[in-house]
Short mmCIF file of C-alpha atoms in Angstrom, two decimals:
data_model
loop_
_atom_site.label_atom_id
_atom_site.label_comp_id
_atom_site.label_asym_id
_atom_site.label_seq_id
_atom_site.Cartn_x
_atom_site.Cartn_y
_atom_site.Cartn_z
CA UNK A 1 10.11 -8.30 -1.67
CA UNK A 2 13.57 -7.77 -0.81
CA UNK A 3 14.27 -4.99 -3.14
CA UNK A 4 11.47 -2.74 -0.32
CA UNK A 5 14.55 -2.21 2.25
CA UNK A 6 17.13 -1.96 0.26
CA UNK A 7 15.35 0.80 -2.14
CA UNK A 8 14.35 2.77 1.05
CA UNK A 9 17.97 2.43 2.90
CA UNK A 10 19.04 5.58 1.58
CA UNK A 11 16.14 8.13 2.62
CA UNK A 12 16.55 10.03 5.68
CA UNK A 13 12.62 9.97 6.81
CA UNK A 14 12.47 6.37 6.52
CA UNK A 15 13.57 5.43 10.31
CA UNK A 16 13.07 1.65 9.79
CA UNK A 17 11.91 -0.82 7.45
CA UNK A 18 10.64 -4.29 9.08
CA UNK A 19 8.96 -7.35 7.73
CA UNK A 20 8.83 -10.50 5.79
CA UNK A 21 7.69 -12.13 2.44
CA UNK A 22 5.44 -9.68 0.91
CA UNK A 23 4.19 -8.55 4.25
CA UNK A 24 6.81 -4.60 5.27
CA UNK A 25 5.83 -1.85 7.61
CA UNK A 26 8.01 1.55 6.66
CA UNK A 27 8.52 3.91 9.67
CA UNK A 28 8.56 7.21 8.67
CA UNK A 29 9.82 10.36 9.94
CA UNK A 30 6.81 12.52 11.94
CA UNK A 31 4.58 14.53 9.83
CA UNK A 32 5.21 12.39 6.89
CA UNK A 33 3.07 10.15 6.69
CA UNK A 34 -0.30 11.83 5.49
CA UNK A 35 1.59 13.99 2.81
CA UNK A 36 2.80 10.58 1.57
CA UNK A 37 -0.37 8.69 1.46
CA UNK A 38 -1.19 12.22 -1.06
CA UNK A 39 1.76 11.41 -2.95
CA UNK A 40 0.85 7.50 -3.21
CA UNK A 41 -2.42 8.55 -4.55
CA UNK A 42 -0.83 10.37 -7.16
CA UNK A 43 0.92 7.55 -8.30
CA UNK A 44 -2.04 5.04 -7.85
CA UNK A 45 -0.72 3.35 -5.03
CA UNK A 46 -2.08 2.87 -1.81
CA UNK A 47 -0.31 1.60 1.38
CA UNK A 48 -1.80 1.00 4.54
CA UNK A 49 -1.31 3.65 7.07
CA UNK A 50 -0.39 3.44 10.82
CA UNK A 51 -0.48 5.33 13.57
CA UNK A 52 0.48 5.75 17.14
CA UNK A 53 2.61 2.77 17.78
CA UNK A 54 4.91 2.32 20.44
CA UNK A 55 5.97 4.86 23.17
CA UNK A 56 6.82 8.24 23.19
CA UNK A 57 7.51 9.96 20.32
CA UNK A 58 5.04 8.14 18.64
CA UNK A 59 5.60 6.22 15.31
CA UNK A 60 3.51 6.75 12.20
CA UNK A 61 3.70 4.89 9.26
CA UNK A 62 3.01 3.01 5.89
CA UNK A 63 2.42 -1.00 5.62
CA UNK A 64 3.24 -2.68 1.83
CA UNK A 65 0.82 -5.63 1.43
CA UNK A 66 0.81 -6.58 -2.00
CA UNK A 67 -1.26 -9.54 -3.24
CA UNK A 68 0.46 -13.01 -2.59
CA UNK A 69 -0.16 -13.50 -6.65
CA UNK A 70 2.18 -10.01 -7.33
CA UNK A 71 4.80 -10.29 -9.94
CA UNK A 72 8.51 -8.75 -9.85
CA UNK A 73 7.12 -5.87 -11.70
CA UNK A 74 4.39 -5.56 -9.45
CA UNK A 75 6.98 -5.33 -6.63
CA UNK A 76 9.15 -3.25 -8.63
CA UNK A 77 6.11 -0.99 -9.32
CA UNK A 78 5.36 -0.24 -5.72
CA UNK A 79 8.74 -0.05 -4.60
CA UNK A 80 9.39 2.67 -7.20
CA UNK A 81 6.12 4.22 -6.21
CA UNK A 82 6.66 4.30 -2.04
CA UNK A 83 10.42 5.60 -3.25
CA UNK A 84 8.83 8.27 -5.49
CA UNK A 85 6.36 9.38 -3.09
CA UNK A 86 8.95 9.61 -0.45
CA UNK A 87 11.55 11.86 -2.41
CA UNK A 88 8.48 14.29 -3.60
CA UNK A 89 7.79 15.34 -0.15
CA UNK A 90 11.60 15.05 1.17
CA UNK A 91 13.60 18.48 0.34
CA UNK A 92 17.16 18.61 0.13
CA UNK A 93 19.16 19.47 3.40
CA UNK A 94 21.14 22.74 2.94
CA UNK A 95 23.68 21.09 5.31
CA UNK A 96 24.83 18.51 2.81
CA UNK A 97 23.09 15.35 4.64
CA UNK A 98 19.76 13.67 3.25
CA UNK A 99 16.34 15.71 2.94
CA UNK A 100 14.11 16.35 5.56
CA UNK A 101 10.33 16.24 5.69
CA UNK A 102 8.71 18.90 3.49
#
């Protein structure tokens, strides 16, 4: 599941990717998260949310478990699906950087 942080390196409200083997938690940028588990949905995905963890500001969330049995395409699938879903509710910054939270 490699291709997970490298796909996501390049989106502003992803503020860390962290995991192993098929197993990735995707911090997101605050207010995101809900509006992406919509967008998931959409795509018939769904990713495990999280909330609340660690200190102040608190961090919010999506975990990627795919089944142990998951193909490349699989993988490839829900990448392209958490990267989707994160775009549609990222708008373009009018300050020539990466897109904020919609």
């Amino acid at each position: 599941m490699r291709r997970v942080p490298a796909s996501l390196a390049d989106l502003r409200p992803v503020r860390d990717v962290r995991g192993q083997g098929h197993l990735y938690a995707v911090e997101l940028a605050p207010g995101l998260l809900w509006p992406l588990m919509q967008e998931a949905e959409k795509r018939d995905v769904f990713f495990y949310p999280f909330t609340g963890a660690g200190g102040h500001p608190r961090s919010e969330g999506a975990v990627v478990a795919p089944a142990l049995t998951s193909t490349a395409e699989d993988i490839d699938f829900l990448t392209s699906a958490l990267c989707g879903a994160v775009s549609a509710r990222t708008k373009p910054s009018t300050a020539g950087g990466r897109g904020q939270p919609t």
